[in-house]
Amino acid sequence: MKQDKKSAQYRVNEQIRAREVRIVGDGGSTVVTLREALDMAHQEGVDLVEISPNANPPVCRLIDYSKFLYQQKKRAKEMKAKQVKQEVKEIRFGPQTDDHDYNFKLKHAQEFLQEGNKVRAYVFFRGRSILFKEQGEVLLLRFANDLEEWGKVEQLPSLEGKKMFLYLSPKKAGVAKKSQQKMDREKREAEAKEAARQQQDDQKQEASANGGLFANLKNGEDILKKLQEK
């Protein structure tokens, strides 16, 4: 039944009603009468398949119809396989989540967004903890800010019953920008590395000035101390 519906999408051979058609193929295209096109199909032992009926004149191909349907089905299957299936991943917090648990869930959310999934983060308020709803809102806003490089906010924190939800969707590849927090952290790390390198250079220069050749030898400082004690 499905095959019949698919076949009905295209007119074939005598089903084509136009007076003229455009034949397309590897060698280019040409406009001929419908009778001439049917004769060409008969001579090549194939079918005349109307692939673009709304064109003027309609566009047709000379091809075996069963092969044509197979190619169409294969192309549709390939396109479907290329489509990324987007899921909604949930991240749950308590109103007083500690830093270790927060960072653990932040890492998972980052992975979800990088995989192309949406993230629905929420704070669950149990019993009297609903009194800390402002604290939960601050936590979710911090969460959104820390994920700025990988996701964008679809919906700001909103309270629904005993849960406060935040919705994030992934940013497209190549569009994500670094958050100010991450840029500041990278700057601090670079400055710390440069300071450490400079300190090592200063220590080497000082050792070289005090110890001469002994500073370049293995255990040179110990040897120098022993000589100074004599």
PDB file of C-alpha atoms in Angstrom:
ATOM      1  CA  MET A   1       0.000   0.000   0.000  1.00  0.00           C
ATOM      2  CA  LYS A   2       2.852   2.317   0.884  1.00  0.00           C
ATOM      3  CA  GLN A   3       4.506   1.545  -2.438  1.00  0.00           C
ATOM      4  CA  ASP A   4       1.300   2.429  -4.288  1.00  0.00           C
ATOM      5  CA  LYS A   5       1.133   5.830  -2.560  1.00  0.00           C
ATOM      6  CA  LYS A   6       4.761   6.479  -3.461  1.00  0.00           C
ATOM      7  CA  SER A   7       4.195   5.531  -7.073  1.00  0.00           C
ATOM      8  CA  ALA A   8       1.169   7.821  -7.332  1.00  0.00           C
ATOM      9  CA  GLN A   9       3.440  10.830  -6.725  1.00  0.00           C
ATOM     10  CA  TYR A  10       4.889  10.543 -10.240  1.00  0.00           C
ATOM     11  CA  ARG A  11       3.365  10.233 -13.707  1.00  0.00           C
ATOM     12  CA  VAL A  12       4.981   7.647 -15.951  1.00  0.00           C
ATOM     13  CA  ASN A  13       4.878   7.178 -19.730  1.00  0.00           C
ATOM     14  CA  GLU A  14       1.314   7.597 -21.057  1.00  0.00           C
ATOM     15  CA  GLN A  15       0.169   9.080 -17.723  1.00  0.00           C
ATOM     16  CA  ILE A  16       2.042  12.282 -18.626  1.00  0.00           C
ATOM     17  CA  ARG A  17      -0.356  14.850 -20.123  1.00  0.00           C
ATOM     18  CA  ALA A  18       1.912  17.682 -21.316  1.00  0.00           C
ATOM     19  CA  ARG A  19       2.437  18.277 -25.023  1.00  0.00           C
ATOM     20  CA  GLU A  20       6.117  18.971 -24.545  1.00  0.00           C
ATOM     21  CA  VAL A  21       8.594  17.848 -21.872  1.00  0.00           C
ATOM     22  CA  ARG A  22      12.168  18.664 -20.919  1.00  0.00           C
ATOM     23  CA  ILE A  23      14.378  15.585 -20.825  1.00  0.00           C
ATOM     24  CA  VAL A  24      17.272  15.881 -18.351  1.00  0.00           C
ATOM     25  CA  GLY A  25      20.252  13.581 -18.063  1.00  0.00           C
ATOM     26  CA  ASP A  26      24.024  13.457 -17.687  1.00  0.00           C
ATOM     27  CA  GLY A  27      24.452  15.093 -21.098  1.00  0.00           C
ATOM     28  CA  GLY A  28      22.272  18.108 -20.248  1.00  0.00           C
ATOM     29  CA  SER A  29      18.636  18.773 -21.156  1.00  0.00           C
ATOM     30  CA  THR A  30      16.496  19.074 -24.242  1.00  0.00           C
ATOM     31  CA  VAL A  31      12.849  19.978 -24.952  1.00  0.00           C
ATOM     32  CA  VAL A  32      10.908  17.543 -27.144  1.00  0.00           C
ATOM     33  CA  THR A  33       7.297  16.618 -27.784  1.00  0.00           C
ATOM     34  CA  LEU A  34       5.740  14.000 -25.521  1.00  0.00           C
ATOM     35  CA  ARG A  35       5.523  11.583 -28.471  1.00  0.00           C
ATOM     36  CA  GLU A  36       9.243  11.977 -29.182  1.00  0.00           C
ATOM     37  CA  ALA A  37      10.072  11.479 -25.508  1.00  0.00           C
ATOM     38  CA  LEU A  38       8.016   8.274 -25.358  1.00  0.00           C
ATOM     39  CA  ASP A  39       9.779   6.988 -28.481  1.00  0.00           C
ATOM     40  CA  MET A  40      13.180   7.720 -26.901  1.00  0.00           C
ATOM     41  CA  ALA A  41      12.189   5.825 -23.759  1.00  0.00           C
ATOM     42  CA  HIS A  42      10.958   2.874 -25.839  1.00  0.00           C
ATOM     43  CA  GLN A  43      14.199   2.764 -27.848  1.00  0.00           C
ATOM     44  CA  GLU A  44      16.339   2.747 -24.677  1.00  0.00           C
ATOM     45  CA  GLY A  45      14.138   0.196 -22.939  1.00  0.00           C
ATOM     46  CA  VAL A  46      13.326   2.484 -20.005  1.00  0.00           C
ATOM     47  CA  ASP A  47      10.453   4.619 -18.715  1.00  0.00           C
ATOM     48  CA  LEU A  48       9.636   8.291 -19.129  1.00  0.00           C
ATOM     49  CA  VAL A  49       9.264   9.600 -15.557  1.00  0.00           C
ATOM     50  CA  GLU A  50       7.873  13.060 -14.799  1.00  0.00           C
ATOM     51  CA  ILE A  51       9.967  14.374 -11.876  1.00  0.00           C
ATOM     52  CA  SER A  52       8.939  18.057 -11.882  1.00  0.00           C
ATOM     53  CA  PRO A  53       5.351  18.452 -13.120  1.00  0.00           C
ATOM     54  CA  ASN A  54       5.050  22.152 -12.216  1.00  0.00           C
ATOM     55  CA  ALA A  55       7.941  23.243 -14.428  1.00  0.00           C
ATOM     56  CA  ASN A  56       7.227  24.715 -17.856  1.00  0.00           C
ATOM     57  CA  PRO A  57       7.585  22.415 -19.674  1.00  0.00           C
ATOM     58  CA  PRO A  58       7.493  19.529 -17.130  1.00  0.00           C
ATOM     59  CA  VAL A  59      10.871  17.927 -16.413  1.00  0.00           C
ATOM     60  CA  CYS A  60      11.258  14.211 -17.114  1.00  0.00           C
ATOM     61  CA  ARG A  61      13.952  11.559 -16.939  1.00  0.00           C
ATOM     62  CA  LEU A  62      14.572   8.481 -19.014  1.00  0.00           C
ATOM     63  CA  ILE A  63      15.067   5.800 -16.390  1.00  0.00           C
ATOM     64  CA  ASP A  64      13.762   2.441 -15.225  1.00  0.00           C
ATOM     65  CA  TYR A  65      10.858   3.394 -12.957  1.00  0.00           C
ATOM     66  CA  SER A  66      11.560   0.750 -10.309  1.00  0.00           C
ATOM     67  CA  LYS A  67      15.194   1.930 -10.187  1.00  0.00           C
ATOM     68  CA  PHE A  68      13.998   5.522  -9.882  1.00  0.00           C
ATOM     69  CA  LEU A  69      11.762   4.672  -6.910  1.00  0.00           C
ATOM     70  CA  TYR A  70      14.638   2.791  -5.259  1.00  0.00           C
ATOM     71  CA  GLN A  71      16.934   5.804  -5.643  1.00  0.00           C
ATOM     72  CA  GLN A  72      14.278   8.102  -4.156  1.00  0.00           C
ATOM     73  CA  LYS A  73      13.783   5.788  -1.192  1.00  0.00           C
ATOM     74  CA  LYS A  74      17.540   5.491  -0.630  1.00  0.00           C
ATOM     75  CA  ARG A  75      17.993   9.270  -0.778  1.00  0.00           C
ATOM     76  CA  ALA A  76      15.176   9.810   1.735  1.00  0.00           C
ATOM     77  CA  LYS A  77      16.732   7.237   4.073  1.00  0.00           C
ATOM     78  CA  GLU A  78      20.141   8.929   3.886  1.00  0.00           C
ATOM     79  CA  MET A  79      18.636  12.342   4.622  1.00  0.00           C
ATOM     80  CA  LYS A  80      16.791  10.941   7.623  1.00  0.00           C
ATOM     81  CA  ALA A  81      19.987   9.342   8.939  1.00  0.00           C
ATOM     82  CA  LYS A  82      21.801  12.700   8.723  1.00  0.00           C
ATOM     83  CA  GLN A  83      19.175  14.424  10.830  1.00  0.00           C
ATOM     84  CA  VAL A  84      20.294  14.778  14.440  1.00  0.00           C
ATOM     85  CA  LYS A  85      17.711  13.446  16.836  1.00  0.00           C
ATOM     86  CA  GLN A  86      17.347  16.082  19.533  1.00  0.00           C
ATOM     87  CA  GLU A  87      16.397  14.945  23.001  1.00  0.00           C
ATOM     88  CA  VAL A  88      15.585  16.855  26.177  1.00  0.00           C
ATOM     89  CA  LYS A  89      17.934  15.914  29.016  1.00  0.00           C
ATOM     90  CA  GLU A  90      16.973  16.690  32.598  1.00  0.00           C
ATOM     91  CA  ILE A  91      19.275  18.000  35.327  1.00  0.00           C
ATOM     92  CA  ARG A  92      17.869  18.091  38.854  1.00  0.00           C
ATOM     93  CA  PHE A  93      19.082  20.277  41.709  1.00  0.00           C
ATOM     94  CA  GLY A  94      18.132  20.812  45.315  1.00  0.00           C
ATOM     95  CA  PRO A  95      17.811  24.396  46.582  1.00  0.00           C
ATOM     96  CA  GLN A  96      21.068  23.990  48.547  1.00  0.00           C
ATOM     97  CA  THR A  97      23.249  22.024  46.109  1.00  0.00           C
ATOM     98  CA  ASP A  98      26.932  21.962  47.093  1.00  0.00           C
ATOM     99  CA  ASP A  99      29.730  22.940  44.702  1.00  0.00           C
ATOM    100  CA  HIS A 100      30.872  19.346  44.051  1.00  0.00           C
ATOM    101  CA  ASP A 101      27.404  18.208  42.975  1.00  0.00           C
ATOM    102  CA  TYR A 102      26.894  21.423  41.004  1.00  0.00           C
ATOM    103  CA  ASN A 103      30.128  20.997  39.012  1.00  0.00           C
ATOM    104  CA  PHE A 104      29.316  17.331  38.359  1.00  0.00           C
ATOM    105  CA  LYS A 105      25.938  18.244  36.869  1.00  0.00           C
ATOM    106  CA  LEU A 106      27.396  21.214  35.022  1.00  0.00           C
ATOM    107  CA  LYS A 107      29.801  18.857  33.212  1.00  0.00           C
ATOM    108  CA  HIS A 108      26.945  16.549  32.193  1.00  0.00           C
ATOM    109  CA  ALA A 109      24.867  19.458  30.914  1.00  0.00           C
ATOM    110  CA  GLN A 110      27.826  20.657  28.849  1.00  0.00           C
ATOM    111  CA  GLU A 111      28.126  17.205  27.245  1.00  0.00           C
ATOM    112  CA  PHE A 112      24.387  17.101  26.512  1.00  0.00           C
ATOM    113  CA  LEU A 113      24.496  20.477  24.746  1.00  0.00           C
ATOM    114  CA  GLN A 114      27.615  19.538  22.762  1.00  0.00           C
ATOM    115  CA  GLU A 115      25.775  16.431  21.532  1.00  0.00           C
ATOM    116  CA  GLY A 116      22.968  18.670  20.236  1.00  0.00           C
ATOM    117  CA  ASN A 117      20.425  17.946  22.960  1.00  0.00           C
ATOM    118  CA  LYS A 118      18.309  20.404  24.911  1.00  0.00           C
ATOM    119  CA  VAL A 119      18.669  20.687  28.678  1.00  0.00           C
ATOM    120  CA  ARG A 120      15.845  21.156  31.167  1.00  0.00           C
ATOM    121  CA  ALA A 121      17.346  22.008  34.538  1.00  0.00           C
ATOM    122  CA  TYR A 122      15.117  22.324  37.568  1.00  0.00           C
ATOM    123  CA  VAL A 123      15.257  22.854  41.303  1.00  0.00           C
ATOM    124  CA  PHE A 124      12.901  20.664  43.326  1.00  0.00           C
ATOM    125  CA  PHE A 125      11.549  22.218  46.513  1.00  0.00           C
ATOM    126  CA  ARG A 126      10.524  19.638  49.102  1.00  0.00           C
ATOM    127  CA  GLY A 127       8.311  20.727  51.983  1.00  0.00           C
ATOM    128  CA  ARG A 128       9.393  23.968  53.605  1.00  0.00           C
ATOM    129  CA  SER A 129      12.353  24.335  51.231  1.00  0.00           C
ATOM    130  CA  ILE A 130       9.982  26.327  48.990  1.00  0.00           C
ATOM    131  CA  LEU A 131      11.028  29.234  51.210  1.00  0.00           C
ATOM    132  CA  PHE A 132      14.376  29.141  49.376  1.00  0.00           C
ATOM    133  CA  LYS A 133      12.887  29.694  45.906  1.00  0.00           C
ATOM    134  CA  GLU A 134      15.019  32.831  45.403  1.00  0.00           C
ATOM    135  CA  GLN A 135      18.093  30.727  46.145  1.00  0.00           C
ATOM    136  CA  GLY A 136      16.961  28.201  43.550  1.00  0.00           C
ATOM    137  CA  GLU A 137      16.495  30.945  40.968  1.00  0.00           C
ATOM    138  CA  VAL A 138      20.026  32.245  41.601  1.00  0.00           C
ATOM    139  CA  LEU A 139      21.391  28.706  41.199  1.00  0.00           C
ATOM    140  CA  LEU A 140      19.664  28.250  37.819  1.00  0.00           C
ATOM    141  CA  LEU A 141      20.831  31.637  36.561  1.00  0.00           C
ATOM    142  CA  ARG A 142      24.394  30.744  37.564  1.00  0.00           C
ATOM    143  CA  PHE A 143      23.955  27.434  35.727  1.00  0.00           C
ATOM    144  CA  ALA A 144      22.834  29.252  32.555  1.00  0.00           C
ATOM    145  CA  ASN A 145      25.767  31.665  32.779  1.00  0.00           C
ATOM    146  CA  ASP A 146      28.315  28.851  33.185  1.00  0.00           C
ATOM    147  CA  LEU A 147      26.873  27.128  30.093  1.00  0.00           C
ATOM    148  CA  GLU A 148      26.800  30.286  27.979  1.00  0.00           C
ATOM    149  CA  GLU A 149      29.498  28.950  25.660  1.00  0.00           C
ATOM    150  CA  TRP A 150      27.510  25.828  24.757  1.00  0.00           C
ATOM    151  CA  GLY A 151      23.841  26.758  25.139  1.00  0.00           C
ATOM    152  CA  LYS A 152      21.363  29.602  24.980  1.00  0.00           C
ATOM    153  CA  VAL A 153      18.450  30.224  27.314  1.00  0.00           C
ATOM    154  CA  GLU A 154      15.066  29.300  25.862  1.00  0.00           C
ATOM    155  CA  GLN A 155      13.141  30.075  29.017  1.00  0.00           C
ATOM    156  CA  LEU A 156      14.284  31.867  32.165  1.00  0.00           C
ATOM    157  CA  PRO A 157      13.675  30.215  35.559  1.00  0.00           C
ATOM    158  CA  SER A 158       9.963  29.864  36.252  1.00  0.00           C
ATOM    159  CA  LEU A 159       8.200  28.179  39.166  1.00  0.00           C
ATOM    160  CA  GLU A 160       5.728  25.421  38.310  1.00  0.00           C
ATOM    161  CA  GLY A 161       4.309  23.844  41.448  1.00  0.00           C
ATOM    162  CA  LYS A 162       7.239  22.603  43.531  1.00  0.00           C
ATOM    163  CA  LYS A 163       9.726  22.832  40.663  1.00  0.00           C
ATOM    164  CA  MET A 164      11.534  25.779  39.111  1.00  0.00           C
ATOM    165  CA  PHE A 165      12.537  25.113  35.498  1.00  0.00           C
ATOM    166  CA  LEU A 166      15.227  26.515  33.208  1.00  0.00           C
ATOM    167  CA  TYR A 167      15.347  25.529  29.530  1.00  0.00           C
ATOM    168  CA  LEU A 168      18.539  25.609  27.429  1.00  0.00           C
ATOM    169  CA  SER A 169      19.066  24.760  23.767  1.00  0.00           C
ATOM    170  CA  PRO A 170      22.432  23.998  22.111  1.00  0.00           C
ATOM    171  CA  LYS A 171      24.273  26.650  20.166  1.00  0.00           C
ATOM    172  CA  LYS A 172      25.196  25.830  16.579  1.00  0.00           C
ATOM    173  CA  ALA A 173      28.738  24.655  15.976  1.00  0.00           C
ATOM    174  CA  GLY A 174      31.098  27.513  15.256  1.00  0.00           C
ATOM    175  CA  VAL A 175      28.718  30.125  16.693  1.00  0.00           C
ATOM    176  CA  ALA A 176      29.353  29.621  20.388  1.00  0.00           C
ATOM    177  CA  LYS A 177      31.261  32.341  22.102  1.00  0.00           C
ATOM    178  CA  LYS A 178      33.348  32.072  25.226  1.00  0.00           C
ATOM    179  CA  SER A 179      31.725  33.402  28.369  1.00  0.00           C
ATOM    180  CA  GLN A 180      33.402  36.284  30.152  1.00  0.00           C
ATOM    181  CA  GLN A 181      33.956  34.001  33.117  1.00  0.00           C
ATOM    182  CA  LYS A 182      35.905  31.510  31.018  1.00  0.00           C
ATOM    183  CA  MET A 183      37.941  34.232  29.302  1.00  0.00           C
ATOM    184  CA  ASP A 184      38.892  35.664  32.699  1.00  0.00           C
ATOM    185  CA  ARG A 185      39.868  32.206  33.953  1.00  0.00           C
ATOM    186  CA  GLU A 186      42.027  31.522  30.893  1.00  0.00           C
ATOM    187  CA  LYS A 187      43.690  34.914  31.322  1.00  0.00           C
ATOM    188  CA  ARG A 188      44.509  34.158  34.964  1.00  0.00           C
ATOM    189  CA  GLU A 189      45.897  30.732  34.047  1.00  0.00           C
ATOM    190  CA  ALA A 190      48.084  32.244  31.320  1.00  0.00           C
ATOM    191  CA  GLU A 191      49.397  34.903  33.702  1.00  0.00           C
ATOM    192  CA  ALA A 192      50.145  32.262  36.361  1.00  0.00           C
ATOM    193  CA  LYS A 193      52.066  30.130  33.834  1.00  0.00           C
ATOM    194  CA  GLU A 194      54.061  33.147  32.680  1.00  0.00           C
ATOM    195  CA  ALA A 195      54.896  34.074  36.294  1.00  0.00           C
ATOM    196  CA  ALA A 196      56.014  30.511  37.032  1.00  0.00           C
ATOM    197  CA  ARG A 197      58.183  30.428  33.924  1.00  0.00           C
ATOM    198  CA  GLN A 198      59.755  33.760  34.826  1.00  0.00           C
ATOM    199  CA  GLN A 199      60.471  32.512  38.350  1.00  0.00           C
ATOM    200  CA  GLN A 200      62.173  29.399  36.974  1.00  0.00           C
ATOM    201  CA  ASP A 201      64.327  31.529  34.680  1.00  0.00           C
ATOM    202  CA  ASP A 202      65.312  33.775  37.596  1.00  0.00           C
ATOM    203  CA  GLN A 203      66.239  30.768  39.740  1.00  0.00           C
ATOM    204  CA  LYS A 204      68.379  29.306  36.953  1.00  0.00           C
ATOM    205  CA  GLN A 205      70.192  32.598  36.472  1.00  0.00           C
ATOM    206  CA  GLU A 206      70.800  32.933  40.211  1.00  0.00           C
ATOM    207  CA  ALA A 207      72.075  29.360  40.481  1.00  0.00           C
ATOM    208  CA  SER A 208      74.357  29.915  37.518  1.00  0.00           C
ATOM    209  CA  ALA A 209      75.765  33.122  39.025  1.00  0.00           C
ATOM    210  CA  ASN A 210      76.411  31.526  42.438  1.00  0.00           C
ATOM    211  CA  GLY A 211      77.612  28.129  41.385  1.00  0.00           C
ATOM    212  CA  GLY A 212      79.336  28.568  38.034  1.00  0.00           C
ATOM    213  CA  LEU A 213      79.893  25.220  36.393  1.00  0.00           C
ATOM    214  CA  PHE A 214      78.593  23.299  39.383  1.00  0.00           C
ATOM    215  CA  ALA A 215      75.111  24.677  38.854  1.00  0.00           C
ATOM    216  CA  ASN A 216      74.881  22.812  35.542  1.00  0.00           C
ATOM    217  CA  LEU A 217      75.852  19.458  37.052  1.00  0.00           C
ATOM    218  CA  LYS A 218      73.547  16.922  38.664  1.00  0.00           C
ATOM    219  CA  ASN A 219      73.488  17.621  42.439  1.00  0.00           C
ATOM    220  CA  GLY A 220      75.637  20.706  41.746  1.00  0.00           C
ATOM    221  CA  GLU A 221      74.205  22.654  44.688  1.00  0.00           C
ATOM    222  CA  ASP A 222      75.130  19.889  47.156  1.00  0.00           C
ATOM    223  CA  ILE A 223      78.646  19.690  45.791  1.00  0.00           C
ATOM    224  CA  LEU A 224      79.030  23.454  46.026  1.00  0.00           C
ATOM    225  CA  LYS A 225      77.901  23.459  49.669  1.00  0.00           C
ATOM    226  CA  LYS A 226      80.452  20.768  50.578  1.00  0.00           C
ATOM    227  CA  LEU A 227      83.267  22.733  48.951  1.00  0.00           C
ATOM    228  CA  GLN A 228      82.224  25.896  50.786  1.00  0.00           C
ATOM    229  CA  GLU A 229      82.277  24.055  54.135  1.00  0.00           C
ATOM    230  CA  LYS A 230      85.930  22.994  53.665  1.00  0.00           C
TER     231      LYS A 230
END
